Coordinates of C-alpha atoms and ligand atoms in Angstrom, one line a residue:
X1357 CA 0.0 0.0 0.0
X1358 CA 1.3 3.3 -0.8
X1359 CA -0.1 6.0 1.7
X1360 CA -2.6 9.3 0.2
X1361 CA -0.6 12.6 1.5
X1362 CA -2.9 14.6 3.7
X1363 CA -2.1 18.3 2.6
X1364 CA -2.0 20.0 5.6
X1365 CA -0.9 23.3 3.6
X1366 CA -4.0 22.8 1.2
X1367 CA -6.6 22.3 4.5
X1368 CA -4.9 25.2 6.0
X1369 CA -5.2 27.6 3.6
X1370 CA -9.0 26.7 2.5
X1371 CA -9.5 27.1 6.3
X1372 CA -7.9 30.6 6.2
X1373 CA -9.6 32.2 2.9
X1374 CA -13.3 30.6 4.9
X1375 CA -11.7 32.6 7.9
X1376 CA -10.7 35.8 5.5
X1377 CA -14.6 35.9 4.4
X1378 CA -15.8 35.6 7.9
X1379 CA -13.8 38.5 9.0
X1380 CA -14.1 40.6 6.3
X1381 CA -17.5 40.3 7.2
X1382 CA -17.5 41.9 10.4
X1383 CA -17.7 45.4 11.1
X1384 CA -14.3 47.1 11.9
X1385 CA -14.7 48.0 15.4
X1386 CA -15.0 44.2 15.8
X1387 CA -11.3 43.6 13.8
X1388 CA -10.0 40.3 16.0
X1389 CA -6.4 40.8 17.3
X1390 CA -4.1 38.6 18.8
X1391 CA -1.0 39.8 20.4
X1392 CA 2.1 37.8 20.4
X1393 CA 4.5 37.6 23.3
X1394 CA 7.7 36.7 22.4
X1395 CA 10.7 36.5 25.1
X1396 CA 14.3 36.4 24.0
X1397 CA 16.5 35.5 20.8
X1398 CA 15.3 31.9 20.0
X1399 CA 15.6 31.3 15.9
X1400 CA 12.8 28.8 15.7
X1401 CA 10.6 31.3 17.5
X1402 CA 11.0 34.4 15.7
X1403 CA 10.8 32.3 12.5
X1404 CA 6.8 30.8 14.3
X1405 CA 5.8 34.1 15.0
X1406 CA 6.9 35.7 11.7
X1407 CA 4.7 32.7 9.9
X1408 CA 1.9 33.5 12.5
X1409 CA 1.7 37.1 11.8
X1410 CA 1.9 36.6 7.9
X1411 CA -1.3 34.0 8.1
X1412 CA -3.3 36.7 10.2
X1413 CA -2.5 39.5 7.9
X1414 CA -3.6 37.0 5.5
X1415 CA -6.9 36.6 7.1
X1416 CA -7.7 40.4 8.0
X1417 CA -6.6 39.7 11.8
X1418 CA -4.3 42.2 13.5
X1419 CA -1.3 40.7 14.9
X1420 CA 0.8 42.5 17.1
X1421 CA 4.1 41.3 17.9
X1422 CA 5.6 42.6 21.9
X1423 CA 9.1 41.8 22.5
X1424 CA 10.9 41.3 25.3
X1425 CA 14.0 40.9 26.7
X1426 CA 15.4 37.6 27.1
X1427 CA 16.5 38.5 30.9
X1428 CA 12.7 39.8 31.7
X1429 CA 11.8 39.4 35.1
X1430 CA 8.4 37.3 35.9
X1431 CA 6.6 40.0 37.7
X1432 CA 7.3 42.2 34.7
X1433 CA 6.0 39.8 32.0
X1434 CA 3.2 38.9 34.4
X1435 CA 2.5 43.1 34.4
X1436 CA 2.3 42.9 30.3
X1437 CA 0.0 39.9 30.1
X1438 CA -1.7 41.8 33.1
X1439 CA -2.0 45.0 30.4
X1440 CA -3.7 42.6 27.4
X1441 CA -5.7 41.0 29.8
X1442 CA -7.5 44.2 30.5
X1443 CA -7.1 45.9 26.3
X1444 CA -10.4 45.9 25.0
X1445 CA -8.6 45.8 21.7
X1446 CA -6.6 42.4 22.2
X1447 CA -8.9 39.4 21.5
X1448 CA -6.2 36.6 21.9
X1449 CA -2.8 36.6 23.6
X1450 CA -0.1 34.0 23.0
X1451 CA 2.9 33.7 25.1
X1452 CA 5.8 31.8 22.3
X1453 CA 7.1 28.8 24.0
X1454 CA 10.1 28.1 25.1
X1455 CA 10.8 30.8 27.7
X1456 CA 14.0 31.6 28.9
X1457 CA 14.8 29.1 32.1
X1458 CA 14.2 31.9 34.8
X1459 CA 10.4 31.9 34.0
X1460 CA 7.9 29.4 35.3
X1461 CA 5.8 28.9 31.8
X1462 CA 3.0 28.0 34.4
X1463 CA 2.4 30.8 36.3
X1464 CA 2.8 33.1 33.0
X1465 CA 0.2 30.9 31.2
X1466 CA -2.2 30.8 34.3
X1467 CA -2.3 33.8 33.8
X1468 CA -3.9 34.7 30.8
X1469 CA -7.4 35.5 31.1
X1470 CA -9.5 32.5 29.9
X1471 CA -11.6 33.9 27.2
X1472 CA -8.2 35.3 25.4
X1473 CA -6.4 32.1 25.6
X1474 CA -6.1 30.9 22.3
X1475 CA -3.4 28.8 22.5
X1476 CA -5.8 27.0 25.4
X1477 CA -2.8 26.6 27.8
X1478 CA -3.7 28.1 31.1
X1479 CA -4.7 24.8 32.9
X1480 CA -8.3 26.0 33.1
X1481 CA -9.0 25.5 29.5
X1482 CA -6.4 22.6 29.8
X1483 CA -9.0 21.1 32.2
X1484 CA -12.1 21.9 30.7
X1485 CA -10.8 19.9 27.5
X1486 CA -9.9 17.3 30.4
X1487 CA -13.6 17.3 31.4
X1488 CA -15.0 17.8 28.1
X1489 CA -16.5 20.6 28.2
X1490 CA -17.2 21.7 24.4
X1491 CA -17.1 25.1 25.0
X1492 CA -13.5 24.9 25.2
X1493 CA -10.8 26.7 23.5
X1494 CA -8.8 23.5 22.2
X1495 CA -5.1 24.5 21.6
X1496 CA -3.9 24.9 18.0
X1497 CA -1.9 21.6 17.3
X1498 CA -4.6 19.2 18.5
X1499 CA -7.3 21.1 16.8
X1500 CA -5.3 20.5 13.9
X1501 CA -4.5 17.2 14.2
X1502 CA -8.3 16.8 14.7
X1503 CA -8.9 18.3 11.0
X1504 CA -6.5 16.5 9.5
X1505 CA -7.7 12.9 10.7
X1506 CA -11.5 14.4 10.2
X1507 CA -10.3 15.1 6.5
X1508 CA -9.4 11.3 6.1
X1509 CA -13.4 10.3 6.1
X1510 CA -12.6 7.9 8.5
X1511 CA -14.8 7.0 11.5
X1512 CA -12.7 7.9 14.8
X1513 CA -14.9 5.9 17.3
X1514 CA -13.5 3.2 18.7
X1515 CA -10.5 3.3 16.7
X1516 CA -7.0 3.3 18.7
X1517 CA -4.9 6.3 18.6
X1518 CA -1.2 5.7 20.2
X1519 CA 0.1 9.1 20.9
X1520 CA 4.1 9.3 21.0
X1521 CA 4.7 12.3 23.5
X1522 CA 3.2 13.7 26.2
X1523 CA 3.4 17.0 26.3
X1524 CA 1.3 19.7 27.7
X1525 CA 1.0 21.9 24.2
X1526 CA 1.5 18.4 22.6
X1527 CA 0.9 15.0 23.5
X1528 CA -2.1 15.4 26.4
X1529 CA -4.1 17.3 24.9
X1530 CA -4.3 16.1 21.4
X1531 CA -5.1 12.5 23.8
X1532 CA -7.8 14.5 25.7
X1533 CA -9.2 15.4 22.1
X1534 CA -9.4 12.0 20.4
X1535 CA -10.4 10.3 23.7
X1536 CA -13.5 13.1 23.4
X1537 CA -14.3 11.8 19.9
X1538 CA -14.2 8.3 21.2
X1539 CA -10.9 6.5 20.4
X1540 CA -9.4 4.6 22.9
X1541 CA -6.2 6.2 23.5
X1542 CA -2.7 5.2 24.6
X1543 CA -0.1 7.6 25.4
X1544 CA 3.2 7.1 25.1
X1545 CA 6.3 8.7 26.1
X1546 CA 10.4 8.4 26.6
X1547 CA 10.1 6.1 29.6
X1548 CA 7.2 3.7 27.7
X1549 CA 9.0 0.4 27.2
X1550 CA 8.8 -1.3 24.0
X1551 CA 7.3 1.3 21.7
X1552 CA 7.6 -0.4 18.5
X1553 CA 4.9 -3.2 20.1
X1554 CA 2.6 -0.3 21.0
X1555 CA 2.5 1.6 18.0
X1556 CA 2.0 -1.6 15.9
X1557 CA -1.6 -2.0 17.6
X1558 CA -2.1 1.9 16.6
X1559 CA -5.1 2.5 13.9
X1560 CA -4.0 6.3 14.2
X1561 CA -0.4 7.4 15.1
X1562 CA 0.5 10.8 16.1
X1563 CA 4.3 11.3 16.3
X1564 CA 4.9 14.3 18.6
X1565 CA 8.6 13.6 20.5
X1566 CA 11.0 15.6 18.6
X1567 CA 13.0 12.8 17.5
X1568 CA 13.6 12.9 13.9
X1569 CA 12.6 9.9 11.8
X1570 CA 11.4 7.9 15.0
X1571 CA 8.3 5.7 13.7
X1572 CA 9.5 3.4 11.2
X1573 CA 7.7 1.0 8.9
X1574 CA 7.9 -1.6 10.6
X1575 CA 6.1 -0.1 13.7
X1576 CA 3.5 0.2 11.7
X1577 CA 0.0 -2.2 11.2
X1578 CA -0.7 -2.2 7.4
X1579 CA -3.1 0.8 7.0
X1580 CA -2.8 2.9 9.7
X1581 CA -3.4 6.7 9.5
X1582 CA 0.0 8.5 10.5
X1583 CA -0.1 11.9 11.5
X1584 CA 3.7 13.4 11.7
X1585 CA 3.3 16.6 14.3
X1586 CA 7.7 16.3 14.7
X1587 CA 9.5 19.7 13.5
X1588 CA 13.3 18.1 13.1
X1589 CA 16.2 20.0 11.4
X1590 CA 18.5 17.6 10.5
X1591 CA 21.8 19.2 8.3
X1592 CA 19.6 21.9 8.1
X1593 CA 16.5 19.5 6.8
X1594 CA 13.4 20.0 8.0
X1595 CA 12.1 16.3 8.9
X1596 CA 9.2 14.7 11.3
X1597 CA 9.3 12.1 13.5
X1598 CA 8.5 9.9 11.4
X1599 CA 10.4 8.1 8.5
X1600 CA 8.6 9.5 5.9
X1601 CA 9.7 7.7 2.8
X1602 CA 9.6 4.3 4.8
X1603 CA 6.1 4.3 6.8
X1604 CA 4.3 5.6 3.5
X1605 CA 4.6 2.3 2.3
X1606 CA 2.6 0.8 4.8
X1607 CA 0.1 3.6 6.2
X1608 CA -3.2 4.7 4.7
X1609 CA -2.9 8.3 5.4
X1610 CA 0.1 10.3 6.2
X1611 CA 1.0 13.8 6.9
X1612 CA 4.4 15.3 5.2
X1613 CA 6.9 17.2 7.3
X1614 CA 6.8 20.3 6.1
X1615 CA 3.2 20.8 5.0
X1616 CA 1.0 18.9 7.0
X1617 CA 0.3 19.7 11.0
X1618 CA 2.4 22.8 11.3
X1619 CA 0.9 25.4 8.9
X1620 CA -2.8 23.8 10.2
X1621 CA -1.6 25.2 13.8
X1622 CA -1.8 28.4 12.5
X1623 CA -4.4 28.1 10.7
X1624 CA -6.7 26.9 14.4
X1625 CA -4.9 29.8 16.1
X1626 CA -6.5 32.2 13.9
X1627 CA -9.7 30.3 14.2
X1628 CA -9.4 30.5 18.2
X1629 CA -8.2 33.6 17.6
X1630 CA -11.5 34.9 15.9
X1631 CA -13.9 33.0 18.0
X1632 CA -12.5 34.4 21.2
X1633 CA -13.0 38.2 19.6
X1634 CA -16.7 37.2 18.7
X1635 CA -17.8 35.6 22.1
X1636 CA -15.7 38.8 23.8
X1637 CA -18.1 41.2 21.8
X1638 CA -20.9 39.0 22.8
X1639 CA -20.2 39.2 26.5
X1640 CA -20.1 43.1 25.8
X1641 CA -23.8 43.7 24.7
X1642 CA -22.6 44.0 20.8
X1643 CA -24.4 42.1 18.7
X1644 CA -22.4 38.6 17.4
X1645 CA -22.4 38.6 13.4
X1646 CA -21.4 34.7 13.3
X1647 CA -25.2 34.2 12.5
X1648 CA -25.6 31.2 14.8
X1649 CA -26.4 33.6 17.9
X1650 CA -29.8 34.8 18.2
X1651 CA -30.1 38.1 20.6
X1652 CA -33.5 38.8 22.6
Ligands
NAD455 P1 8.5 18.1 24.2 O1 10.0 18.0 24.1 O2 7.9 19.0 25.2 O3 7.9 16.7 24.5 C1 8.4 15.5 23.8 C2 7.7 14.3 24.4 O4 8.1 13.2 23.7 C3 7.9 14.0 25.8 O5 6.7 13.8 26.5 C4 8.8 12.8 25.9 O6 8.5 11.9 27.0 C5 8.5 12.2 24.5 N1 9.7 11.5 24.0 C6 10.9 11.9 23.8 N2 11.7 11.0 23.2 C7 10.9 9.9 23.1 C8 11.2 8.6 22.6 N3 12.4 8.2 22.1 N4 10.2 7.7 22.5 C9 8.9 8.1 23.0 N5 8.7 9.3 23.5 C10 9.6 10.2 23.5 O7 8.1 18.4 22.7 P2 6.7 19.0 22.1 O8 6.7 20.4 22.4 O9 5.5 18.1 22.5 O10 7.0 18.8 20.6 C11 7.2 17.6 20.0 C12 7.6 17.8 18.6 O11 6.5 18.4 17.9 C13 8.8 18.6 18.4 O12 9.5 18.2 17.2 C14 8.2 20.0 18.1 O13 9.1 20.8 17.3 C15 7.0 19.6 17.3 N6 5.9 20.6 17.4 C16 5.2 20.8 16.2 C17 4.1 21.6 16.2 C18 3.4 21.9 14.9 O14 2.6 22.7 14.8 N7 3.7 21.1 13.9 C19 3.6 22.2 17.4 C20 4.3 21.9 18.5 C21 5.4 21.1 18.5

């Protein structure tokens, strides 16, 4: 068997020109922006943020961009999220992971109000995905992932989904998201013993450990749906965690590295990004434009 590529660029950018129309659909005062907190010099960083705020400009989103200091002190960075907690303006705030050592990403991401975390890491969003609550703002990646194994046409229920990773932007809750659509779930992670065994039960496969070319063919049971969330440089190569070449010989569905789960994060966070500045107006007495609200 010789996989079909899910085009996570194609997806992503169908989902951003629906997302263009919906926004250029709202009045201006309503414009969604999400500010973008970026801490330090990291390269991989400035290059996510500079892709982010080329898709929102793409979309009709503002997207403004505050830097800070790599040696920023947490009371100070809590003061700025503080500042766009309380902006009227600001309808989503991101904080770009990683942050330098110094800072607790915790206590920074607690402290993002709710309704403008669109990233959906401050552990009460984490938690409501825990309890399923649909209301939820899911974070980007497993939103994405979510599209990109809906795009498939298969049937997710009862199907088993080994997750490699278990990461809080990553691995949990992309397990919390699948487990809510009714696969049964195994989560797996550096200290799992065995992995090959585990993955070779795997109907679904999400890679998301950061070791480059990880999953091999072999791992695989004939058919399964492989969904490569790894961003590797390798001699300046982007690669996933998966081997590619080998485990599209054996899978149903695969994702490329570049091209399939990274540009379809950016794609959700606009998405979040947008919903949040709709329900904010909501909650202010404007009238929602989304044309599934009805107002008294
Ligand atoms: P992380 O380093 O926080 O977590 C890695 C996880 O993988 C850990 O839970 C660890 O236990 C597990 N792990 C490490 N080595 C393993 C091994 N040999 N076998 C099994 N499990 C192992 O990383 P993260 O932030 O979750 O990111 C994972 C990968 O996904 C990275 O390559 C990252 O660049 C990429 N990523 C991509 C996107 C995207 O949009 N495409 C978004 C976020 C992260």
């Amino acid at each position: 068997m010789t996989a079909q590529i899910i085009d996570g660029k194609k997806i992503a950018s169908e989902i951003r020109a629906d997302l263009a129309k919906k926004v250029e659909q709202l009045p201006g005062e309503l414009m969604p922006v999400l500010a973008v907190v970026l801490v330090g010099d990291n390269e991989a960083s400035r290059i996510y943020v500079r892709n982010k705020q080329k898709a929102a400009a793409e979309v009709g989103i503002g997207c403004e961009v505050l830097e800070m200091n790599e040696g920023i002190g947490e009371n100070a960075l809590l003061a700025t999220i503080e500042e766009l907690n309380e902006n009227p303006h600001v309808s989503g705030i991101i904080v770009q992971l990683p942050l330098p050592e110094h800072i607790n990403p915790l206590k920074i991401l607690s402290a993002i109000r709710p309704e403008k975390d669109v990233d959906g890491f401050n552990p009460y969003n984490a938690g409501l995905l825990a309890c399923k609550e649909p209301e939820t703002v899911v974070s980007a990646t497993p939103k994405g992932i979510l599209k990109l194994l809906q795009s498939t046409g298969i049937d997710l229920c009862g199907k088993h989904a080994v997750i490699i990773g278990r990461s809080n932007i990553v691995g949990r809750p992309t397990a919390m998201v699948l487990l809510n659509h009714d696969c049964t779930v195994s989560v797996t992670h550096s200290k799992t013993v065995d992995l090959p065994s585990i993955v070779r039960q795997a109907d679904i496969v999400v890679a998301a450990c950061g070791c480059p070319n990880l999953v091999k063919k072999d791992w695989l049971k004939e058919g399964a749906v492989v969904i490569d969330v790894g961003i590797n440089r390798v001699e300046g190569k982007l690669c996933g965690d998966v081997d590619f070449e080998d485990a599209k010989e054996k899978a149903s569905f695969i994702t490329p590295v570049p091209g399939g789960v990274g540009p379809m994060t950016v794609a959700m966070l606009l998405e979040n990004t947008y919903e949040a500045a709709l329900k904010q107006q909501n909650s202010h007495g404007h009238h929602c434009h989304c044309g599934h609200c009805h107002h008294s």
